[in-house]
């Protein structure tokens, strides 16, 4: 009898606590945001909360969500609150989409998994995208470390930097011959500063073969002579473009076509304030692939639906090269196979 009375007392109390917790997640009409937005884990989107106030880390698959705590829209997730209309707390669920097969395992659309200790991947409507969990920084040669290289550390997944002793006692000899992941333009005598040898790597290949991607480089061209990674947007070609139809009779490739009408770029619902007529890399009929050869970098402004204006740098193609050094099919790290882009110091 006492146990039944306990249930009668506790059930209304639990309902009251859940209602209070849900009410705390509702929008009050007044925005109070931290001075700096949160740093989200790799693969988690930084989005505007459901109240339209603050930037927050989006909820992921299987996590609780509310009107304020939104699910990750870039992974096609939505807040499933179930049947009762009065319910205010739901669970982030993936919308219907094609599943992915990776390493012999089937993953649902919107599901996140680790392919290894170095990469975290997400299935998005049949396609797999991965972000690195290890640091991707590049260490350029310096007087105290003229020959940097990555080494495997026992018991650790990610490699770490180590410094080898130079074979020659020259000032620039070891630095010029040191191994580095990306080709650099090399030390320019005109770029020598006090206690600083300015160096800049070439821009990496675009992360996507169609649609908007990113390209990165490393430089110490700043007042502190500190290595920093710079990022720019890039688009090799629009997706679902039928460039094959534009190849002239007797030709095998269309190398660097330009769009006929001005267009605007879009990222996460934000569009450029100006229109552009960019060049893109074309296609070939003989198995070759076309990639950027000479590029330039220009600043761009994106205006979002909430009125926020983002400033980004973007790659614009000057010319492309068509070659047989193409990635294999279903290679999610295909950008690593492409040649680096030359001729862009912007």
Coordinates of N, CA, C and O in Angstrom, one line a residue, residues 50 64 82 98 105 107 109 124 171 173 177 191 233 245 265 288 295-296 305:
X50 N 17.0 27.7 -32.3 CA 15.6 27.7 -32.8 C 14.9 29.0 -32.5 O 13.9 29.3 -33.1
X64 N 18.7 14.6 -27.3 CA 17.4 15.3 -27.0 C 17.4 16.7 -27.7 O 18.5 17.3 -27.8
X82 N 7.3 12.9 -31.6 CA 6.3 11.8 -31.5 C 4.9 12.3 -31.7 O 4.7 13.4 -32.3
X98 N 19.1 7.6 -48.5 CA 19.8 6.4 -48.8 C 20.9 6.1 -47.7 O 21.5 7.0 -47.2
X105 N 30.1 -2.3 -43.4 CA 29.0 -1.9 -42.4 C 28.0 -1.0 -43.0 O 28.4 -0.1 -43.8
X107 N 25.4 2.0 -42.7 CA 25.0 3.2 -41.8 C 23.8 3.9 -42.4 O 23.7 4.1 -43.6
X109 N 21.3 7.2 -43.1 CA 21.6 8.6 -43.4 C 21.5 9.4 -42.2 O 20.5 9.4 -41.4
X124 N 25.4 10.7 -45.4 CA 24.5 11.7 -45.8 C 23.8 11.3 -47.1 O 24.4 11.5 -48.2
X171 N 72.9 27.5 -43.5 CA 71.8 28.2 -43.0 C 70.5 27.8 -43.6 O 69.5 27.5 -43.0
X173 N 70.4 25.5 -46.5 CA 70.4 24.2 -47.1 C 69.5 23.2 -46.5 O 68.6 22.6 -47.2
X177 N 65.7 21.5 -48.2 CA 65.6 20.1 -48.5 C 64.7 19.3 -47.6 O 64.5 18.2 -47.8
X191 N 61.8 38.4 -49.0 CA 60.8 38.2 -47.9 C 61.4 38.0 -46.5 O 60.8 37.6 -45.6
X233 N 37.0 29.2 -49.8 CA 36.0 28.4 -50.5 C 36.4 28.1 -51.9 O 37.2 28.9 -52.5
X245 N 27.9 18.0 -73.2 CA 27.2 18.5 -74.4 C 27.8 19.7 -75.0 O 27.5 20.0 -76.2
X265 N 26.7 32.5 -55.4 CA 27.1 31.3 -54.7 C 26.3 31.2 -53.4 O 25.9 32.3 -52.8
X288 N 40.2 11.3 -69.0 CA 41.0 12.3 -68.3 C 40.1 13.2 -67.4 O 38.9 13.3 -67.6
X295 N 44.9 29.8 -60.3 CA 43.8 30.3 -59.6 C 44.1 31.7 -59.0 O 45.3 32.1 -58.9
X296 N 43.1 32.4 -58.5 CA 43.3 33.6 -57.7 C 42.3 33.6 -56.6 O 41.3 32.8 -56.7
X305 N 19.7 34.6 -44.2 CA 18.3 35.0 -43.9 C 18.1 35.7 -42.7 O 17.1 36.5 -42.6

